[in-house]
XYZ file of C-alpha atoms in Angstrom:
618
model
C -35.311 -103.348 -32.774
C -36.046 -99.923 -34.230
C -39.663 -99.038 -33.413
C -40.737 -97.431 -36.698
C -44.447 -97.539 -35.917
C -45.174 -98.765 -32.391
C -43.747 -95.688 -30.666
C -46.022 -93.545 -32.856
C -49.245 -95.311 -31.788
C -50.966 -93.043 -29.280
C -54.589 -93.959 -30.009
C -56.315 -96.749 -31.970
C -56.896 -94.233 -34.769
C -53.171 -94.316 -35.450
C -53.465 -98.028 -36.242
C -56.079 -97.287 -38.894
C -53.645 -95.052 -40.796
C -51.153 -97.851 -41.505
C -51.175 -99.882 -44.712
C -50.893 -103.668 -44.941
C -47.086 -103.728 -45.129
C -46.777 -101.312 -42.226
C -49.173 -103.388 -40.127
C -46.993 -106.449 -40.647
C -44.005 -104.477 -39.377
C -46.087 -103.207 -36.448
C -46.892 -106.796 -35.463
C -43.169 -107.661 -35.455
C -42.394 -104.637 -33.298
C -45.145 -105.565 -30.853
C -43.828 -109.108 -30.485
C -40.322 -107.808 -29.863
C -41.669 -105.440 -27.205
C -43.694 -108.196 -25.546
C -40.747 -110.562 -25.239
C -38.382 -107.811 -24.113
C -40.754 -106.514 -21.433
C -41.989 -109.816 -20.024
C -38.415 -111.112 -19.783
C -37.826 -108.257 -17.307
C -41.156 -108.142 -15.470
C -42.555 -111.644 -15.774
C -46.100 -112.144 -16.989
C -48.291 -113.962 -19.478
C -46.287 -114.253 -22.665
C -47.541 -117.107 -24.863
C -51.175 -115.970 -24.831
C -50.209 -112.393 -25.736
C -47.926 -113.428 -28.585
C -50.842 -115.366 -30.058
C -53.272 -112.442 -30.343
C -51.108 -109.696 -31.846
C -52.717 -109.665 -35.318
C -56.168 -110.284 -33.861
C -55.864 -107.232 -31.609
C -54.546 -105.055 -34.437
C -57.484 -106.101 -36.650
C -59.972 -105.356 -33.860
C -58.669 -101.830 -33.465
C -58.799 -101.304 -37.240
C -62.382 -102.538 -37.574
C -63.869 -100.989 -34.437
C -63.686 -97.652 -32.658
C -62.616 -98.154 -29.058
C -63.810 -96.993 -26.577
C -67.110 -96.249 -28.370
C -67.076 -99.884 -29.412
C -66.235 -102.001 -26.386
C -63.843 -104.923 -25.977
C -64.279 -107.451 -23.175
C -61.361 -109.823 -22.722
C -61.923 -113.233 -21.186
C -59.442 -113.880 -18.352
C -57.715 -110.696 -19.504
C -54.147 -111.957 -19.460
C -53.910 -111.438 -23.254
C -54.379 -107.635 -23.272
C -50.756 -106.539 -23.592
C -51.076 -105.678 -27.295
C -54.352 -103.893 -26.552
C -52.530 -101.783 -23.972
C -49.764 -100.958 -26.458
C -52.308 -99.772 -29.040
C -54.305 -97.623 -26.623
C -51.751 -95.047 -25.525
C -49.774 -97.049 -22.960
C -46.584 -97.748 -24.910
C -44.519 -95.269 -22.862
C -45.642 -96.958 -19.631
C -45.320 -100.511 -20.843
C -41.972 -101.083 -19.129
C -43.847 -100.718 -15.801
C -46.035 -103.756 -16.548
C -46.912 -105.677 -13.357
C -44.691 -103.494 -11.198
C -45.892 -101.600 -8.139
C -47.719 -98.484 -9.328
C -47.298 -99.537 -12.968
C -49.580 -101.070 -15.568
C -51.686 -104.032 -14.531
C -51.240 -107.334 -16.322
C -55.019 -107.470 -16.809
C -57.724 -105.072 -18.060
C -58.228 -102.285 -15.559
C -60.954 -99.643 -16.074
C -59.144 -97.389 -13.595
C -56.132 -97.435 -15.916
C -57.762 -96.606 -19.264
C -61.130 -95.874 -20.827
C -60.288 -98.605 -23.345
C -60.420 -101.221 -20.573
C -64.166 -101.530 -20.207
C -64.458 -104.506 -17.881
C -61.928 -105.893 -15.390
C -61.029 -109.561 -15.698
C -58.828 -112.243 -14.202
C -60.900 -115.431 -14.191
C -62.062 -117.331 -17.249
C -65.491 -117.726 -18.784
C -67.040 -114.383 -17.804
C -66.505 -112.347 -20.978
C -69.624 -113.341 -22.925
C -71.910 -112.672 -19.962
C -70.328 -109.272 -19.351
C -70.261 -108.341 -23.041
C -73.882 -109.347 -23.471
C -74.803 -107.138 -20.515
C -72.941 -104.232 -22.070
C -74.562 -104.805 -25.473
C -78.039 -104.872 -23.927
C -77.282 -101.648 -22.050
C -76.095 -100.043 -25.287
C -79.295 -101.141 -27.037
C -81.435 -99.720 -24.243
C -79.436 -96.496 -24.416
C -79.967 -96.401 -28.206
C -76.232 -96.486 -28.743
C -75.283 -98.077 -32.050
C -71.923 -99.424 -30.891
C -70.553 -102.978 -31.078
C -69.480 -105.062 -28.119
C -66.761 -107.638 -28.763
C -65.961 -110.480 -26.367
C -62.633 -112.255 -26.915
C -62.610 -115.714 -25.366
C -60.201 -118.620 -25.692
C -61.199 -122.174 -26.496
C -59.926 -123.273 -23.087
C -62.684 -121.270 -21.415
C -65.297 -123.331 -23.232
C -64.901 -126.064 -20.616
C -66.614 -123.751 -18.111
C -70.395 -123.754 -17.731
C -70.795 -119.974 -17.472
C -69.914 -119.717 -21.161
C -72.936 -121.813 -22.171
C -75.266 -119.960 -19.827
C -74.223 -116.760 -21.579
C -74.470 -118.186 -25.113
C -77.906 -119.598 -24.350
C -79.135 -116.246 -23.074
C -77.472 -114.014 -25.673
C -78.287 -116.130 -28.713
C -81.915 -115.067 -28.782
C -81.136 -111.331 -28.721
C -80.652 -108.833 -31.529
C -77.901 -106.805 -29.900
C -74.619 -105.862 -31.591
C -72.668 -108.614 -29.861
C -69.676 -110.277 -31.513
C -67.935 -113.160 -29.771
C -64.411 -113.909 -30.962
C -63.477 -117.516 -30.229
C -59.676 -117.433 -30.068
C -58.874 -121.063 -30.784
C -55.272 -121.965 -29.974
C -55.981 -125.488 -28.730
C -54.638 -124.511 -25.299
C -55.686 -123.166 -21.943
C -52.756 -123.512 -19.535
C -52.587 -127.235 -20.012
C -53.716 -128.791 -23.329
C -57.482 -128.673 -23.698
C -59.550 -131.678 -22.734
C -63.096 -132.919 -23.181
C -65.808 -133.087 -25.797
C -65.737 -129.373 -26.678
C -62.045 -129.580 -27.559
C -62.852 -132.432 -29.951
C -65.796 -130.499 -31.380
C -63.678 -127.446 -32.138
C -61.021 -129.674 -33.679
C -63.678 -131.046 -36.036
C -64.780 -127.549 -37.035
C -61.185 -126.636 -37.848
C -61.196 -129.301 -40.541
C -64.210 -127.736 -42.296
C -63.189 -124.230 -43.385
C -64.629 -124.687 -46.868
C -67.677 -122.530 -46.292
C -65.940 -119.373 -45.219
C -63.324 -119.628 -47.976
C -66.097 -120.078 -50.552
C -67.980 -117.107 -49.137
C -64.885 -114.885 -49.182
C -64.286 -115.730 -52.848
C -67.853 -114.840 -53.781
C -67.673 -111.571 -51.840
C -64.467 -110.491 -53.579
C -66.024 -111.227 -56.963
C -69.227 -109.309 -56.189
C -67.318 -106.364 -54.741
C -65.776 -105.862 -58.177
C -69.201 -105.435 -59.770
C -69.868 -101.660 -60.198
C -72.679 -99.979 -58.188
C -74.540 -103.094 -57.129
C -71.586 -105.060 -55.705
C -71.861 -103.850 -52.136
C -75.615 -104.410 -52.092
C -75.154 -107.996 -53.264
C -72.535 -108.647 -50.612
C -74.986 -107.631 -47.897
C -77.618 -109.890 -49.443
C -75.113 -112.705 -49.381
C -74.448 -112.121 -45.698
C -78.166 -112.285 -44.938
C -78.447 -115.666 -46.653
C -75.455 -117.150 -44.895
C -77.186 -120.115 -43.324
C -78.827 -121.162 -46.597
C -75.498 -121.276 -48.400
C -73.834 -122.999 -45.525
C -76.317 -125.840 -45.351
C -75.191 -126.921 -48.830
C -71.674 -127.372 -47.520
C -72.037 -128.846 -44.028
C -74.441 -128.980 -41.144
C -74.919 -126.058 -38.775
C -72.708 -125.577 -35.745
C -73.633 -125.738 -32.091
C -73.255 -121.970 -31.983
C -75.828 -121.462 -34.737
C -78.198 -123.821 -32.976
C -77.915 -121.472 -29.987
C -78.806 -118.437 -32.134
C -75.382 -117.139 -33.169
C -74.279 -116.564 -36.735
C -71.080 -118.552 -37.088
C -68.108 -117.331 -39.149
C -64.878 -119.242 -39.530
C -62.482 -120.769 -39.012
C -60.261 -117.832 -39.983
C -56.487 -117.460 -39.844
C -55.948 -115.432 -36.686
C -52.586 -114.163 -37.903
C -53.878 -112.660 -41.156
C -54.767 -109.035 -40.440
C -56.462 -108.519 -43.815
C -58.693 -111.589 -43.461
C -59.536 -110.698 -39.873
C -60.428 -107.118 -40.765
C -62.745 -108.316 -43.532
C -64.354 -110.804 -41.201
C -65.064 -108.121 -38.604
C -66.595 -105.862 -41.238
C -68.816 -108.742 -42.399
C -69.808 -109.513 -38.814
C -71.174 -106.009 -38.434
C -73.810 -106.708 -41.118
C -75.593 -109.487 -39.238
C -78.817 -108.796 -37.402
C -78.023 -111.419 -34.780
C -75.125 -112.088 -32.417
C -72.049 -113.379 -34.251
C -69.439 -115.916 -33.231
C -66.207 -115.423 -35.141
C -63.934 -118.462 -34.903
C -60.245 -117.605 -35.352
C -57.271 -119.970 -35.248
C -54.116 -118.676 -33.560
C -50.849 -120.137 -32.360
C -49.982 -119.611 -28.728
C -46.480 -118.181 -28.367
C -46.241 -117.191 -32.044
C -43.055 -115.419 -33.031
C -40.876 -116.544 -30.129
C -39.548 -120.065 -30.619
C -39.242 -120.961 -26.943
C -42.873 -119.969 -26.300
C -44.100 -121.781 -29.425
C -42.320 -124.973 -28.358
C -43.444 -124.777 -24.707
C -46.644 -122.704 -24.568
C -47.640 -124.076 -21.147
C -44.308 -123.063 -19.623
C -44.655 -119.563 -21.110
C -48.296 -119.095 -20.165
C -47.340 -117.325 -16.973
C -43.600 -116.999 -16.484
C -41.239 -115.183 -14.147
C -38.314 -113.128 -15.444
C -36.353 -115.096 -18.025
C -33.367 -115.076 -20.365
C -34.516 -114.134 -23.871
C -31.823 -116.129 -25.644
C -32.303 -119.400 -23.751
C -35.906 -119.067 -22.593
C -34.806 -120.203 -19.138
C -36.358 -118.636 -16.051
C -33.941 -116.571 -13.960
C -35.132 -118.136 -10.708
C -34.992 -121.892 -10.328
C -35.343 -124.413 -7.546
C -37.994 -126.312 -5.667
C -41.276 -124.662 -4.751
C -44.368 -125.569 -2.758
C -46.305 -126.758 -5.819
C -43.596 -129.242 -6.779
C -43.217 -130.481 -3.205
C -46.963 -131.027 -2.957
C -46.858 -133.121 -6.146
C -44.032 -135.244 -4.744
C -45.839 -135.897 -1.470
C -49.072 -136.770 -3.255
C -47.241 -139.270 -5.462
C -45.768 -140.881 -2.348
C -49.203 -141.267 -0.777
C -50.701 -142.539 -4.034
C -47.994 -145.188 -4.339
C -49.268 -146.696 -1.075
C -52.993 -146.054 -1.535
C -54.681 -146.937 -4.829
C -57.822 -145.011 -3.885
C -56.112 -141.620 -4.024
C -57.082 -139.622 -7.132
C -55.814 -136.238 -8.294
C -57.909 -133.570 -10.010
C -56.846 -130.382 -11.772
C -58.741 -127.659 -13.602
C -56.428 -127.326 -16.626
C -53.385 -126.648 -14.444
C -51.435 -129.886 -14.068
C -48.115 -128.099 -14.532
C -48.911 -125.079 -12.355
C -50.145 -127.160 -9.423
C -47.334 -129.723 -9.450
C -49.366 -132.672 -10.767
C -47.331 -133.376 -13.902
C -45.515 -136.342 -12.325
C -48.742 -137.734 -10.830
C -50.385 -137.582 -14.272
C -47.488 -139.559 -15.748
C -47.254 -142.177 -12.993
C -50.972 -142.700 -12.327
C -52.868 -141.742 -15.498
C -55.955 -143.767 -14.536
C -56.274 -141.783 -11.314
C -55.498 -138.366 -12.757
C -58.352 -136.176 -14.008
C -57.996 -132.856 -15.849
C -61.531 -131.466 -16.016
C -60.594 -128.301 -17.909
C -61.295 -124.797 -16.627
C -64.287 -125.924 -14.584
C -63.641 -125.549 -10.869
C -67.305 -125.926 -9.931
C -67.516 -129.227 -11.787
C -64.183 -130.330 -10.298
C -65.476 -130.071 -6.721
C -68.776 -131.834 -7.429
C -66.933 -134.476 -9.453
C -64.655 -134.942 -6.445
C -67.742 -135.349 -4.254
C -68.938 -138.106 -6.577
C -65.559 -139.837 -6.424
C -65.708 -139.681 -2.632
C -69.202 -141.159 -2.650
C -67.668 -144.014 -4.628
C -65.122 -144.629 -1.839
C -62.205 -142.898 -3.543
C -59.981 -140.232 -1.989
C -60.052 -137.189 -4.308
C -57.443 -134.454 -3.994
C -58.262 -131.322 -5.988
C -55.209 -129.093 -6.540
C -56.321 -125.537 -7.280
C -55.155 -121.960 -6.860
C -56.857 -120.152 -3.988
C -58.275 -117.468 -6.287
C -59.955 -120.048 -8.534
C -61.375 -122.077 -5.659
C -63.609 -119.079 -4.928
C -65.745 -120.138 -7.886
C -66.753 -123.428 -6.275
C -68.099 -122.301 -2.906
C -71.615 -123.647 -3.447
C -70.262 -127.002 -4.597
C -68.123 -127.274 -1.465
C -71.210 -126.617 0.639
C -73.892 -128.589 -1.208
C -71.993 -131.390 -2.922
C -69.307 -132.184 -0.370
C -69.955 -130.951 3.170
C -73.720 -131.446 3.106
C -73.226 -134.930 1.635
C -70.739 -135.857 4.380
C -68.125 -136.697 1.751
C -64.372 -136.248 2.180
C -62.672 -134.070 -0.431
C -59.127 -132.800 0.040
C -58.357 -129.374 -1.398
C -54.711 -128.586 -2.100
C -55.013 -124.796 -2.095
C -52.023 -123.394 -3.962
C -51.069 -119.683 -4.113
C -52.665 -118.997 -0.727
C -52.023 -115.475 0.532
C -50.325 -112.795 -1.527
C -49.296 -113.824 -5.037
C -47.723 -110.526 -6.042
C -47.686 -109.118 -9.542
C -50.832 -110.810 -10.888
C -52.839 -108.459 -8.713
C -56.391 -108.146 -7.443
C -58.031 -111.031 -9.261
C -55.357 -113.540 -8.216
C -54.464 -112.728 -4.604
C -55.377 -115.706 -2.403
C -56.745 -113.778 0.561
C -60.311 -115.112 0.820
C -60.028 -118.904 1.074
C -59.733 -119.175 4.873
C -62.697 -116.864 5.458
C -65.081 -118.645 3.104
C -63.982 -122.197 3.946
C -64.194 -121.504 7.662
C -67.910 -120.836 7.223
C -68.585 -124.364 5.922
C -69.730 -126.865 8.567
C -67.263 -129.701 9.018
C -64.397 -127.910 7.282
C -60.794 -128.371 8.379
C -57.932 -126.114 7.265
C -54.211 -126.757 7.554
C -51.627 -124.116 6.719
C -48.046 -125.467 6.776
C -45.014 -123.208 7.137
C -42.432 -125.527 5.584
C -42.082 -128.283 3.012
C -41.907 -130.938 5.731
C -45.071 -129.604 7.342
C -46.792 -129.733 3.956
C -46.181 -133.483 3.831
C -47.479 -133.942 7.365
C -50.563 -131.793 6.723
C -51.384 -133.568 3.458
C -51.330 -136.973 5.124
C -53.545 -135.710 7.965
C -55.930 -134.181 5.427
C -56.242 -137.457 3.534
C -56.691 -139.710 6.561
C -57.953 -137.373 9.288
C -61.259 -135.773 10.154
C -63.399 -133.350 8.184
C -65.378 -133.182 4.978
C -64.023 -130.165 3.135
C -60.368 -130.455 4.169
C -57.912 -127.891 2.855
C -54.145 -127.761 2.909
C -53.209 -124.227 1.906
C -49.693 -123.145 0.997
C -48.078 -120.083 -0.587
C -46.662 -119.333 -3.980
C -42.959 -119.946 -4.388
C -40.352 -121.310 -2.051
C -40.094 -122.233 1.610
C -39.388 -119.246 3.839
C -36.942 -118.673 6.680
C -36.989 -121.204 9.506
C -35.310 -120.633 12.912
C -32.292 -122.587 14.079
C -33.366 -125.836 15.672
C -36.781 -125.814 13.987
C -38.417 -129.231 13.824
C -41.772 -129.925 12.163
C -44.434 -131.635 14.266
C -47.882 -133.081 13.723
C -49.300 -130.908 16.506
C -52.248 -128.633 15.894
C -50.056 -125.760 17.093
C -46.476 -125.053 18.182
C -44.909 -122.360 20.348
C -41.526 -120.767 19.671
C -39.466 -118.248 21.601
C -39.794 -117.218 25.225
C -42.810 -119.023 26.692
C -42.876 -116.607 29.658
C -43.094 -113.481 27.474
C -46.013 -111.139 28.007
C -46.135 -110.453 24.271
C -47.346 -113.120 21.842
C -47.568 -113.144 18.074
C -50.137 -115.589 16.711
C -49.923 -116.494 13.050
C -49.850 -119.349 10.556
C -48.511 -120.430 7.177
C -45.952 -118.310 5.366
C -46.104 -115.515 7.956
C -44.384 -117.759 10.486
C -41.096 -116.914 8.757
C -41.764 -113.205 9.244
C -42.763 -113.708 12.882
C -39.627 -115.595 13.928
C -37.454 -113.062 12.115
C -39.237 -110.332 14.068
C -38.613 -112.203 17.313
C -34.902 -112.420 16.535
C -34.696 -108.721 15.637
C -36.493 -107.708 18.846
C -33.801 -109.343 20.954
C -31.587 -106.403 19.958
C -34.055 -104.182 21.836
C -34.191 -106.561 24.848
C -37.765 -107.456 23.931
C -38.591 -111.127 24.342
C -41.364 -112.536 22.202
C -43.421 -115.671 22.013
C -44.731 -116.966 18.669
C -47.772 -119.243 18.539
C -47.947 -120.964 15.167
C -51.242 -122.555 14.214
C -50.675 -125.638 12.047
C -54.364 -126.514 11.903
C -55.867 -123.090 11.564
C -59.461 -124.317 11.656
C -61.005 -125.457 13.862
C -58.758 -123.739 16.378
C -57.532 -126.070 19.094
C -58.864 -124.670 22.411
C -55.544 -125.618 23.992
C -53.789 -123.181 21.659
C -55.881 -120.358 23.100
C -55.206 -121.502 26.661
C -51.475 -121.687 25.934
C -51.222 -117.921 25.413
C -53.991 -116.834 27.760
C -51.480 -115.434 30.263
C -50.064 -112.991 27.693
C -50.869 -109.379 28.387
C -50.565 -108.446 24.723
C -51.532 -110.698 21.779
C -51.139 -109.666 18.137
C -52.634 -111.894 15.446
C -50.991 -111.417 12.035
C -52.920 -112.889 9.103
C -52.092 -112.876 5.388
C -55.721 -112.856 4.401
C -58.941 -110.913 4.677
C -59.700 -109.677 8.179
C -63.460 -110.176 8.115
C -64.107 -113.866 8.685
C -60.436 -114.615 9.204
C -58.934 -116.882 11.853
C -57.898 -113.842 13.865
C -61.547 -113.005 14.489
C -62.292 -116.534 15.660
C -59.242 -116.497 17.938
C -60.420 -113.240 19.493
C -63.872 -114.714 20.098
C -62.404 -117.700 21.927
C -60.197 -115.440 24.051
C -63.125 -113.244 25.044
C -65.368 -116.221 25.709
C -62.788 -117.468 28.189
C -62.568 -114.079 29.923
C -59.362 -112.692 28.465
C -58.743 -109.123 29.690
C -55.442 -108.336 28.003
C -54.752 -106.363 24.841
C -55.554 -108.018 21.506
C -54.958 -106.797 17.947
C -55.707 -108.387 14.593
C -53.574 -107.162 11.681
C -54.762 -108.394 8.294
C -56.106 -107.193 4.942
C -59.044 -105.043 5.935
C -61.966 -104.531 3.544
C -59.956 -104.050 0.357
C -58.679 -105.906 -2.674
C -54.923 -106.216 -2.944
C -53.261 -104.537 -5.927
C -50.323 -105.875 -7.936
C -46.865 -105.514 -6.404
C -44.018 -107.817 -5.354
C -44.905 -109.890 -2.301
C -42.294 -108.254 -0.005
C -43.786 -104.834 -0.803
C -47.293 -106.077 -0.032
C -46.151 -107.547 3.283
C -44.698 -104.167 4.223
C -47.773 -102.265 3.058
C -50.202 -104.362 5.086
C -48.034 -104.501 8.196
C -47.201 -108.181 7.842
C -43.441 -108.205 7.222
C -40.874 -108.885 9.952
C -39.836 -105.217 9.933
C -43.427 -104.048 10.323
C -44.044 -106.587 13.086
C -41.008 -105.209 14.939
C -42.301 -101.635 14.580
C -45.746 -102.656 15.814
C -44.388 -104.392 18.896
C -41.952 -101.586 19.742
C -44.873 -99.155 19.637
C -46.633 -101.287 22.236
C -43.729 -101.673 24.657
């Protein structure tokens, strides 16, 4: 497509210079660019296609970065990036050293607040608006939040707090009836009901247009009309929940009509209270494959534009987990599955179909999911909560107070453990072992193969522990050595058992370790690999098994502080170990976006880097 306008947008001011017809063409160009780029880099497509006109209207009505935009989750900022001087870099999206797939203040002054998890935008935007008020800055702060996020409690804490203020806060409720999975719960039904009552806003728009045509006094009357909004509205239908919480409600508005959106934003500026602007958008708009399958195109790897099919196919850990859980559930009617709006992403689609009475999608509400699971356990059920490692972070207190302290058994299927690659800092699963290890009674398994995943899941369901986690990586099973056989042992040893050099590791890094061992044979270096299957608590016999090694290197695809490597070192020292010990892990930093193989190299965790490390020591 010929980029008549998009390649000429260097600042948001350039958007303001375009007329209505040109803006329509700009939207088409943006959608073409989104599909073209994400097909090559992977990323969040459906959500970005749905907010093209909304983002254009925001940049027409407000003056970024003086006015500030806070994006909930942040995976819908691609258009925002294109309109704020990053068009020439857009082909680098989600690549190492390129543009982030989320807002990044280090990348642009137009990215005010970093994001990656849902539900935080209103709290952050309210904080910014209060700071602007205290600084006597007359700017507007706009939070853009999807309806899926309204299943999370933080949203209501923020609305409750912000509703009584008089700051220049505007909350845009982007209502596309979707999170990753279709929305669930009472709030989804409530928003559906509001969508059927647009009569007020249409009536108000008609009156405004009429009054604007009255010479001299028209604008004054429009402002008077805005001030009496609630009075007019009560003649049409009852107030909304948002107005009861102190917000002036506007909507629903067509989220793909730039003119209507621009007018709505201008009207919102005239209120002397926080405003909630309810817009209706279509996830995936403009690309048929994404419109038909918005969940599949929420976050997608590289794909064929013509067919919509992903370039990489095949079984992955998430799907295998779902298969194993279905097998267990077929034999045990007490097993229940829980997801936080991610049935497809966590492999629970088949479970939901086969056992609908035992499948629970709680929406984007990880804290509630864990406490709900604790309640199920107290009722003698066996809850399995499938959740990405990065999102489990949100439920630490619930794991402590509502599961472990209650002596209840909850199984956590921790997906995307370790590096996840291009999604970057907010999504890397490097903290789960460290924070779960601190919980009394916790047990953590970290399988290195599909078969081990099945074994670990069964042990988690029927074995010891309260908070019991089975953590596994994103993607497919890694390399396994010839003759490899899975066991139900707490640990296994591979390679030369008489070697003076031992690698200790677990999970996906086992593949890197055995590759390193094979490569080192070329240098006449024999290596022993201790693989922890149950990474916590550490089996004392595992420590004894390598105690005679003169050199032990613990490789861990996670944060160093609080990691298993630290605990292993403590047990060695407690038993009087006098040899050399090293712990190579992610040390006191967040992990940026890059392909997983590049991250493994960067942090010294790939087979090649393991070989270099060991050759330096021999």
